[in-house]
Short mmCIF file of C-alpha atoms in Angstrom, two decimals:
data_model
loop_
_atom_site.label_atom_id
_atom_site.label_comp_id
_atom_site.label_asym_id
_atom_site.label_seq_id
_atom_site.Cartn_x
_atom_site.Cartn_y
_atom_site.Cartn_z
CA MET R 1 65.88 107.30 81.00
CA LYS R 2 68.48 105.22 82.30
CA PHE R 3 70.01 106.02 85.77
CA MET R 4 73.30 105.08 87.16
CA THR R 5 73.11 103.19 90.46
CA ALA R 6 74.74 103.53 93.88
CA GLU R 7 75.30 101.12 96.66
CA PRO R 8 71.80 99.81 97.47
CA PHE R 9 72.76 101.04 101.34
CA ARG R 10 73.36 104.22 103.41
CA ILE R 11 76.16 104.48 105.54
CA LYS R 12 75.37 105.48 109.32
CA MET R 13 78.64 104.47 111.19
CA VAL R 14 82.45 105.15 109.89
CA GLU R 15 85.80 103.91 111.29
CA ARG R 16 88.74 106.17 110.93
CA VAL R 17 91.70 104.35 108.94
CA LYS R 18 95.16 106.10 109.37
CA LYS R 19 97.39 107.42 106.38
CA THR R 20 100.92 106.38 106.92
CA THR R 21 104.46 107.32 105.59
CA LYS R 22 106.25 105.58 102.75
CA GLN R 23 109.52 105.49 105.37
CA GLU R 24 107.16 103.99 107.96
CA ARG R 25 105.39 101.17 105.55
CA GLN R 26 109.04 100.43 104.30
CA GLN R 27 110.36 99.81 108.17
CA TRP R 28 107.28 97.67 109.05
CA LEU R 29 107.66 95.51 106.11
CA LYS R 30 111.23 95.10 107.02
CA GLU R 31 110.22 94.17 110.63
CA ALA R 32 107.51 91.77 108.89
CA GLY R 33 109.85 89.75 107.14
CA PHE R 34 108.24 91.52 104.02
CA ASN R 35 105.15 89.24 104.47
CA VAL R 36 101.85 91.47 104.90
CA PHE R 37 100.03 88.74 106.77
CA LYS R 38 102.46 90.44 109.84
CA ILE R 39 101.34 94.02 109.16
CA LYS R 40 99.24 95.21 111.84
CA ALA R 41 96.03 96.00 110.64
CA GLU R 42 95.80 99.82 112.21
CA ASN R 43 98.99 100.27 109.89
CA VAL R 44 97.06 99.51 106.63
CA TYR R 45 95.08 102.26 104.53
CA ILE R 46 92.85 100.14 102.23
CA ASP R 47 92.76 96.60 103.32
CA CYS R 48 92.20 94.23 100.88
CA LEU R 49 94.20 91.06 102.15
CA THR R 50 90.83 89.20 102.37
CA ASP R 51 86.96 89.13 101.82
CA SER R 52 86.65 86.99 104.84
CA GLY R 53 85.20 87.99 108.07
CA THR R 54 85.87 91.84 107.07
CA SER R 55 81.91 92.26 105.68
CA ALA R 56 80.31 95.65 107.39
CA MET R 57 77.04 94.37 109.14
CA SER R 58 73.62 95.77 108.42
CA SER R 59 71.23 97.42 110.71
CA GLU R 60 68.91 94.55 110.58
CA GLN R 61 71.95 92.14 111.68
CA TRP R 62 72.87 94.46 114.61
CA SER R 63 69.35 94.48 115.70
CA ALA R 64 69.19 90.40 115.65
CA LEU R 65 72.13 90.54 117.89
CA MET R 66 70.61 91.58 120.50
CA LEU R 67 67.96 88.89 120.41
CA GLY R 68 70.84 85.87 120.91
CA ASP R 69 69.98 83.18 123.12
CA GLU R 70 73.29 82.15 124.77
CA SER R 71 71.78 78.61 125.92
CA TYR R 72 74.34 75.90 125.57
CA ALA R 73 71.78 73.23 124.18
CA GLY R 74 68.72 73.86 122.09
CA SER R 75 69.29 77.56 121.52
CA LYS R 76 66.15 79.33 119.52
CA SER R 77 68.79 81.32 117.77
CA PHE R 78 70.05 77.63 116.18
CA TYR R 79 66.81 77.25 114.97
CA LYS R 80 66.61 80.59 113.32
CA LEU R 81 69.80 79.59 111.58
CA GLN R 82 68.49 76.39 110.68
CA GLU R 83 65.55 77.75 108.88
CA SER R 84 67.60 80.49 106.88
CA VAL R 85 69.92 77.48 105.74
CA GLU R 86 67.44 75.26 104.89
CA ASP R 87 65.69 77.99 102.69
CA ILE R 88 69.36 78.73 100.57
CA PHE R 89 70.84 75.37 100.94
CA GLY R 90 67.62 73.22 100.78
CA MET R 91 69.36 70.32 102.62
CA PRO R 92 67.95 69.22 105.87
CA TYR R 93 71.04 68.87 108.42
CA VAL R 94 72.89 71.98 109.40
CA GLN R 95 76.08 71.80 111.79
CA PRO R 96 77.45 75.30 112.48
CA THR R 97 80.80 75.87 113.13
CA HIS R 98 83.11 78.36 114.70
CA GLN R 99 84.60 79.25 111.26
CA GLY R 100 84.78 77.88 107.54
CA ARG R 101 88.20 76.07 108.37
CA ALA R 102 86.84 73.82 111.02
CA ALA R 103 83.73 72.88 108.35
CA ASP R 104 86.88 72.06 105.77
CA TYR R 105 88.26 70.11 108.75
CA ILE R 106 85.05 68.14 109.56
CA MET R 107 84.56 67.63 105.62
CA ALA R 108 88.34 66.47 105.14
CA LYS R 109 87.95 63.97 108.15
CA LEU R 110 84.97 62.40 106.66
CA TYR R 111 85.93 62.61 103.12
CA ALA R 112 89.67 62.59 102.41
CA ARG R 113 91.40 59.14 102.31
CA GLU R 114 95.24 58.81 102.68
CA GLY R 115 96.38 57.70 99.39
CA ARG R 116 93.36 58.17 97.50
CA TYR R 117 92.53 61.68 95.25
CA ALA R 118 90.22 64.50 95.88
CA ILE R 119 89.12 65.93 92.78
CA GLY R 120 88.61 69.71 92.56
CA ASN R 121 88.65 72.46 90.05
CA MET R 122 91.12 74.34 92.10
CA HIS R 123 91.58 73.37 96.13
CA PHE R 124 92.03 76.70 98.13
CA ASP R 125 94.45 76.58 100.74
CA THR R 126 92.59 75.12 103.80
CA PHE R 127 91.61 71.79 102.42
CA ARG R 128 95.11 71.61 100.61
CA GLY R 129 96.47 71.80 103.98
CA ASN R 130 94.25 69.39 105.70
CA ALA R 131 94.73 66.81 102.44
CA GLU R 132 98.33 67.29 103.13
CA VAL R 133 98.33 66.31 106.82
CA LEU R 134 95.93 63.17 105.85
CA GLY R 135 97.92 62.08 102.95
CA ALA R 136 95.09 62.55 100.53
CA LEU R 137 95.88 63.58 96.95
CA ALA R 138 94.59 67.03 96.12
CA VAL R 139 94.11 67.13 92.02
CA ASP R 140 93.07 70.13 90.40
CA TYR R 141 90.96 69.76 87.18
CA VAL R 142 89.59 73.45 86.29
CA ILE R 143 89.44 73.73 82.72
CA ASP R 144 92.32 75.10 80.51
CA ASP R 145 90.54 78.28 79.79
CA GLY R 146 90.59 78.87 83.68
CA LYS R 147 94.47 78.95 83.72
CA ASP R 148 94.14 81.37 80.94
CA THR R 149 94.40 84.73 82.82
CA ALA R 150 94.21 87.21 79.61
CA SER R 151 91.18 85.83 77.94
CA PRO R 152 88.14 87.25 78.94
CA ALA R 153 85.96 84.81 76.67
CA HIS R 154 84.62 82.13 79.01
CA PRO R 155 82.23 82.98 81.27
CA PHE R 156 82.41 80.12 83.58
CA LYS R 157 86.24 79.77 83.83
CA GLY R 158 86.01 77.79 87.45
CA ASN R 159 84.50 74.89 85.93
CA ILE R 160 85.93 71.35 86.16
CA ASP R 161 87.41 69.62 82.84
CA VAL R 162 85.04 66.66 83.45
CA GLN R 163 87.33 64.67 80.77
CA LYS R 164 90.10 64.71 82.85
CA MET R 165 87.92 63.91 86.12
CA LYS R 166 87.02 60.81 83.83
CA ARG R 167 90.33 59.89 82.72
CA LEU R 168 91.48 59.81 86.31
CA ILE R 169 88.81 57.60 87.49
CA GLU R 170 88.99 55.06 84.83
CA GLU R 171 92.59 55.13 85.21
CA LYS R 172 93.20 54.66 88.79
CA GLY R 173 89.68 53.17 89.64
CA SER R 174 86.67 54.75 91.34
CA ASP R 175 87.89 53.33 94.62
CA GLN R 176 90.57 55.63 94.22
CA ILE R 177 88.69 58.52 94.26
CA SER R 178 87.45 59.62 97.51
CA VAL R 179 85.82 62.92 96.88
CA VAL R 180 85.00 65.49 93.96
CA ILE R 181 85.15 69.43 95.60
CA ILE R 182 83.51 72.24 93.28
CA THR R 183 84.87 75.34 94.82
CA VAL R 184 82.25 78.35 93.85
CA THR R 185 83.18 80.53 92.76
CA CYS R 186 86.85 79.43 92.46
CA ASN R 187 89.03 81.49 94.11
CA ASN R 188 92.38 80.63 92.91
CA ASN R 189 91.99 82.02 89.29
CA GLY R 190 90.33 84.93 89.80
CA GLY R 191 86.58 84.07 92.02
CA GLN R 192 85.71 82.71 88.62
CA PRO R 193 82.55 81.12 88.71
CA VAL R 194 81.30 77.48 88.15
CA SER R 195 78.07 76.94 85.57
CA MET R 196 75.07 75.23 86.31
CA GLN R 197 75.86 72.59 83.68
CA ASN R 198 79.06 71.91 84.95
CA ILE R 199 77.98 71.34 88.26
CA ARG R 200 75.04 69.19 86.97
CA GLU R 201 77.73 66.94 84.53
CA VAL R 202 80.41 66.55 87.45
CA SER R 203 77.73 65.58 89.64
CA GLN R 204 76.17 62.60 87.46
CA LEU R 205 79.64 61.33 86.66
CA ALA R 206 80.25 61.27 90.10
CA LYS R 207 77.04 59.17 90.78
CA GLU R 208 77.93 56.90 88.09
CA TYR R 209 81.30 55.47 89.83
CA ASN R 210 79.50 56.25 93.81
CA ILE R 211 82.08 58.95 94.67
CA PRO R 212 80.61 61.93 97.07
CA VAL R 213 80.40 65.67 96.03
CA VAL R 214 81.12 68.35 98.00
CA LEU R 215 80.57 72.04 97.36
CA ASP R 216 82.90 74.44 98.96
CA SER R 217 80.32 77.45 98.81
CA ALA R 218 81.94 80.24 100.60
CA ARG R 219 80.63 82.35 97.56
CA LEU R 220 77.54 80.59 97.05
CA ALA R 221 75.44 84.12 96.23
CA GLU R 222 77.99 85.55 93.89
CA ASN R 223 78.29 82.09 91.77
CA ALA R 224 74.48 82.00 91.48
CA TYR R 225 74.44 85.81 90.59
CA PHE R 226 77.13 84.87 87.87
CA ILE R 227 74.72 81.77 86.33
CA GLN R 228 71.87 84.20 86.68
CA GLN R 229 73.61 86.80 84.47
CA ARG R 230 75.70 84.23 82.07
CA GLU R 231 73.91 80.89 81.82
CA GLU R 232 71.16 80.19 79.41
CA GLY R 233 67.63 79.20 80.85
CA TYR R 234 68.43 81.26 84.32
CA ARG R 235 67.64 85.47 83.89
CA ASN R 236 64.27 84.95 85.22
CA LYS R 237 65.32 82.76 88.31
CA SER R 238 65.37 84.31 92.06
CA ILE R 239 69.00 83.75 93.05
CA LYS R 240 67.60 81.37 96.02
CA GLU R 241 66.18 79.27 93.15
CA ILE R 242 69.66 78.68 91.64
CA THR R 243 71.52 78.14 94.97
CA ARG R 244 68.98 75.61 95.77
CA GLU R 245 69.36 73.74 92.38
CA MET R 246 73.24 74.13 93.01
CA PHE R 247 73.20 72.36 96.10
CA SER R 248 70.73 69.76 94.65
CA TYR R 249 73.67 68.06 93.08
CA CYS R 250 75.87 67.73 95.81
CA GLU R 251 75.75 65.29 99.10
CA THR R 252 77.40 67.87 101.30
CA ALA R 253 78.58 71.71 101.66
CA THR R 254 80.80 73.25 103.35
CA MET R 255 80.71 77.13 103.75
CA SER R 256 83.07 79.92 105.47
CA SER R 257 80.26 82.09 106.77
CA LYS R 258 82.54 85.02 106.89
CA LYS R 259 82.14 85.35 102.87
CA ASP R 260 78.54 85.32 101.60
CA GLY R 261 77.23 85.40 105.05
CA MET R 262 77.93 88.55 105.67
CA VAL R 263 79.25 88.03 109.22
CA ASN R 264 82.35 88.37 110.93
CA ILE R 265 82.94 84.69 112.09
CA GLY R 266 80.98 81.55 111.91
CA GLY R 267 80.81 78.42 109.34
CA LEU R 268 78.34 75.80 108.45
CA PHE R 269 78.54 72.03 107.57
CA VAL R 270 75.48 71.19 105.61
CA THR R 271 74.34 67.92 104.39
CA ARG R 272 71.36 65.71 102.94
CA ASN R 273 73.19 62.46 104.12
CA LYS R 274 72.03 61.26 107.66
CA GLU R 275 74.57 59.21 108.49
CA VAL R 276 77.42 61.75 107.34
CA PHE R 277 75.87 64.36 109.58
CA GLU R 278 75.76 62.37 112.61
CA GLN R 279 79.71 61.68 112.23
CA ALA R 280 80.07 65.32 111.62
CA GLN R 281 78.13 66.10 114.71
CA GLN R 282 80.54 63.96 117.28
CA LEU R 283 83.55 65.92 115.37
CA ALA R 284 81.59 69.08 115.99
CA ILE R 285 81.31 68.16 119.77
CA VAL R 286 85.08 67.25 119.98
CA HIS R 287 86.29 70.32 118.30
CA GLU R 288 83.49 73.25 118.26
CA GLY R 289 81.17 72.98 121.18
CA PHE R 290 77.68 71.63 121.54
CA ILE R 291 75.69 70.69 118.04
CA THR R 292 73.28 73.62 118.34
CA TYR R 293 76.00 76.24 118.88
CA GLY R 294 79.03 75.22 117.10
CA GLY R 295 81.48 77.45 118.58
CA LEU R 296 79.54 80.66 118.05
CA ALA R 297 77.50 82.55 120.48
CA GLY R 298 74.03 82.91 120.07
CA ARG R 299 74.11 86.52 118.89
CA ASP R 300 76.77 84.79 115.87
CA LEU R 301 73.92 82.65 115.02
CA GLU R 302 71.41 85.23 114.90
CA ALA R 303 73.44 87.74 112.70
CA LEU R 304 74.35 85.00 110.35
CA ALA R 305 70.59 83.61 109.85
CA VAL R 306 69.91 87.40 108.78
CA GLY R 307 73.03 87.63 106.78
CA LEU R 308 72.92 84.63 104.65
CA GLN R 309 69.22 86.24 103.43
CA GLU R 310 71.24 89.58 102.78
CA GLY R 311 73.53 88.08 100.74
CA CYS R 312 71.20 86.63 98.19
CA ASP R 313 69.86 89.96 97.66
CA GLU R 314 69.94 90.81 93.69
CA GLN R 315 70.47 94.61 94.46
CA TYR R 316 73.52 93.79 96.76
CA LEU R 317 74.90 91.48 94.22
CA GLU R 318 74.57 93.69 91.39
CA TYR R 319 76.29 96.43 93.32
CA ARG R 320 79.02 93.54 94.32
CA ILE R 321 79.85 92.16 91.41
CA ASN R 322 79.85 95.65 89.46
CA GLN R 323 82.37 97.14 92.15
CA ALA R 324 84.95 94.73 91.17
CA LYS R 325 84.39 94.83 87.42
CA TYR R 326 84.74 98.78 87.99
CA LEU R 327 88.45 98.14 89.90
CA GLY R 328 89.16 95.82 86.72
CA ASP R 329 87.93 98.40 84.11
CA ARG R 330 90.24 101.03 85.95
CA LEU R 331 93.42 98.74 86.26
CA LEU R 332 92.76 97.96 82.56
CA GLU R 333 92.72 101.09 81.46
CA ASN R 334 96.24 101.70 83.56
CA GLY R 335 97.57 98.86 81.38
CA VAL R 336 97.66 96.53 84.24
CA PRO R 337 97.61 92.87 83.58
CA ILE R 338 94.53 91.28 85.51
CA VAL R 339 92.54 87.84 85.25
CA GLU R 340 89.68 88.55 82.65
CA PRO R 341 86.93 88.71 83.33
CA THR R 342 86.69 89.94 86.60
CA GLY R 343 85.18 87.47 89.22
CA GLY R 344 82.89 88.33 92.12
CA HIS R 345 85.33 88.65 95.42
CA GLY R 346 88.27 90.76 94.06
CA VAL R 347 90.52 91.57 91.30
CA TYR R 348 93.71 89.50 90.53
CA VAL R 349 96.64 90.95 89.26
CA ASP R 350 98.61 88.57 87.06
CA GLY R 351 102.38 88.78 88.54
CA ARG R 352 103.83 87.35 85.33
CA ARG R 353 102.50 89.63 82.95
CA PHE R 354 103.30 92.19 85.50
CA PHE R 355 106.78 91.15 86.08
CA PRO R 356 107.88 89.24 82.99
CA HIS R 357 111.59 89.81 84.14
CA ILE R 358 110.95 87.94 87.55
CA PRO R 359 110.61 84.42 87.64
CA GLN R 360 108.27 82.47 89.58
CA SER R 361 111.38 81.12 91.65
CA GLU R 362 111.60 84.90 92.74
CA PHE R 363 107.71 85.28 93.63
CA PRO R 364 106.43 87.86 91.37
CA SER R 365 103.11 88.45 92.97
CA GLN R 366 104.87 88.76 96.48
CA ARG R 367 107.08 91.33 95.21
CA LEU R 368 103.91 93.04 94.00
CA VAL R 369 102.01 92.58 97.24
CA VAL R 370 104.88 94.89 98.60
CA ALA R 371 105.68 97.18 96.49
CA LEU R 372 101.46 98.16 96.70
CA TYR R 373 102.21 98.37 100.60
CA GLU R 374 105.17 100.10 100.33
CA GLU R 375 103.57 102.60 97.89
CA ALA R 376 100.00 103.04 98.93
CA GLY R 377 99.24 101.46 102.20
CA VAL R 378 97.02 99.09 100.31
CA ARG R 379 97.24 95.58 101.37
CA ALA R 380 96.81 92.57 99.14
CA VAL R 381 97.56 89.03 99.02
CA GLU R 382 99.86 86.88 96.88
CA ILE R 383 97.96 83.45 95.46
CA GLY R 384 100.85 82.35 93.39
CA ALA R 385 104.39 80.53 93.74
CA CYS R 386 104.23 81.14 97.74
CA ALA R 387 100.58 80.26 98.36
CA PHE R 388 100.44 77.37 95.71
CA GLY R 389 103.98 76.06 95.19
CA SER R 390 104.88 72.61 96.30
CA LYS R 391 107.33 70.36 96.21
CA ASP R 392 107.79 67.16 94.22
CA PRO R 393 107.68 64.14 96.95
CA VAL R 394 110.76 62.10 95.46
CA THR R 395 113.26 64.80 94.14
CA GLY R 396 112.11 67.61 96.24
CA GLU R 397 112.17 70.17 93.55
CA PRO R 398 109.89 72.78 93.59
CA ILE R 399 106.61 72.65 91.86
CA TRP R 400 105.17 76.23 90.58
CA PRO R 401 101.42 76.90 89.89
CA ASP R 402 99.70 77.31 86.78
CA ILE R 403 98.42 80.84 88.00
CA GLU R 404 100.68 83.58 89.38
CA THR R 405 98.53 86.44 91.02
CA MET R 406 98.11 89.06 93.32
CA ARG R 407 94.58 89.11 94.60
CA ILE R 408 93.02 92.32 95.62
CA ALA R 409 89.88 91.12 97.63
CA LEU R 410 86.97 93.41 98.51
CA SER R 411 85.38 93.68 101.48
CA ARG R 412 81.78 93.56 101.24
CA ARG R 413 79.70 96.52 101.89
CA VAL R 414 83.00 98.56 103.44
CA TYR R 415 84.87 100.51 100.72
CA THR R 416 83.53 102.88 97.97
CA ASN R 417 84.68 103.52 94.18
CA SER R 418 86.80 106.02 95.48
CA HIS R 419 89.24 103.58 97.51
CA MET R 420 89.14 101.14 93.92
CA ASP R 421 90.77 104.53 92.38
CA VAL R 422 93.54 104.75 95.07
CA ILE R 423 94.32 100.99 94.47
CA ALA R 424 94.32 101.55 90.39
CA ASN R 425 96.05 104.85 90.43
CA ALA R 426 99.07 103.02 92.80
CA LEU R 427 99.18 99.83 90.69
CA GLY R 428 99.18 102.15 87.36
CA GLU R 429 102.15 103.87 88.75
CA ILE R 430 104.23 100.84 90.04
CA TYR R 431 103.41 99.16 86.76
CA LYS R 432 105.22 102.18 84.71
CA ASN R 433 108.08 101.62 87.02
CA ARG R 434 107.80 98.05 86.91
CA ASP R 435 111.47 97.37 85.20
CA GLN R 436 113.03 98.97 88.48
CA TYR R 437 111.62 96.09 90.76
CA LYS R 438 113.68 92.96 91.43
CA GLY R 439 112.58 89.63 92.69
CA MET R 440 112.27 87.86 96.30
CA LYS R 441 114.04 85.19 98.02
CA LEU R 442 112.16 82.79 100.70
CA VAL R 443 113.85 82.47 103.78
CA TYR R 444 111.66 80.59 106.29
CA GLU R 445 108.56 78.82 105.60
CA ALA R 446 106.37 76.46 107.86
CA PRO R 447 106.75 72.26 107.62
CA ILE R 448 103.08 72.43 105.68
CA THR R 449 103.82 73.58 102.60
CA SER R 450 100.60 74.32 101.44
CA LEU R 451 99.74 76.76 104.21
CA ARG R 452 103.36 78.81 104.26
CA HIS R 453 102.19 81.84 102.89
CA PHE R 454 100.64 82.86 106.18
CA THR R 455 103.65 82.96 108.10
CA ALA R 456 106.39 83.01 105.34
CA GLY R 457 109.35 84.98 105.70
CA PHE R 458 111.57 86.83 102.35
CA GLU R 459 114.26 89.12 101.63
CA LEU R 460 114.81 91.20 98.75
CA LEU R 461 116.88 90.59 96.15
#
């Protein structure tokens, strides 16, 4: 007899959430310039803005917190973290940072070069912001299937198009390519995984031209689980066997530990290149603190050492991936157009298919974010025209992204499927009445275009 499986944990502590009225939410939206980043968390019923730093820690992690060594240098907590990282990454040099953006900054300073290209599947906002500041040219070469939100056929929509990558190298010259960054999983197009074969092929091509490869690995365990489940030859391999092989193909990896590290703060810069590591240490000392704490307290290092191991647990990953699938299936039942197949850390609603009458210049996905909060108190985030729109450097004309979505990010070990039902029902009702919604006008943006969505201001049209 086949039994249904439930969450692989028991809930021993709860946090009260506040229900609010639609009238209250309308007022808060207006005060926030219709940007949900500026809404107070206490006024959110179900918070799906991000999966970063929002995980529920385990009893083992809370126990580890009490063991934290707050020594400035040589903390025993650092060496526990170092051992855990080496076990999963298979690389010898570990520099902790206070969060992923700090690791991203160090990586950009070491690998991005002014006027040179940084190839990626789809660079996320923080590296793109660093590239913009440093004058590097960030290009996205995700496969064409990765831009097709409606087709569930391709199992690895996060893959880099190797032929496009090769063409750029041959046209511009290998000396004009400073780095290749593979984001696993690919955040921009739905948390889509990257296959081991693609990681291997990208690495081999880069090696031919002496171009370093970096893995942006915030969701390394989720990507490894997809490889295990979907890629031939990996079904009988453990998650950590898969992660070690993934990282064997790169020189350096960065990680926001606030995702698959299962903690609320922290980041990692990991490398096999001693010279790169020594440079990273100096940047860490300047910006983060001493090398054996990297801006974190000893208790944070302890919790992360445990969390990395828990994030690679196969029972947990099965629950994690299937909760996203559950929400995706419920949305499809309600007719809501989503990115298919569902990825690891959330469900992405296709803003253009949801609101076909609202052009990208009027921010359809942001309009959906506002509607979802207004109607149900659920906070999601726009991954579209505002977050990834840009301007032509010569003409100043807007350039709109290929994919226009609203991301419903799922916190780890926090919400039940009853919460997923609330989200699905709310979006189903909005979809029924979608013709009543009009677009939005951007009235304020920060000077760094790739980071404007955090502080942008809007008006309803």
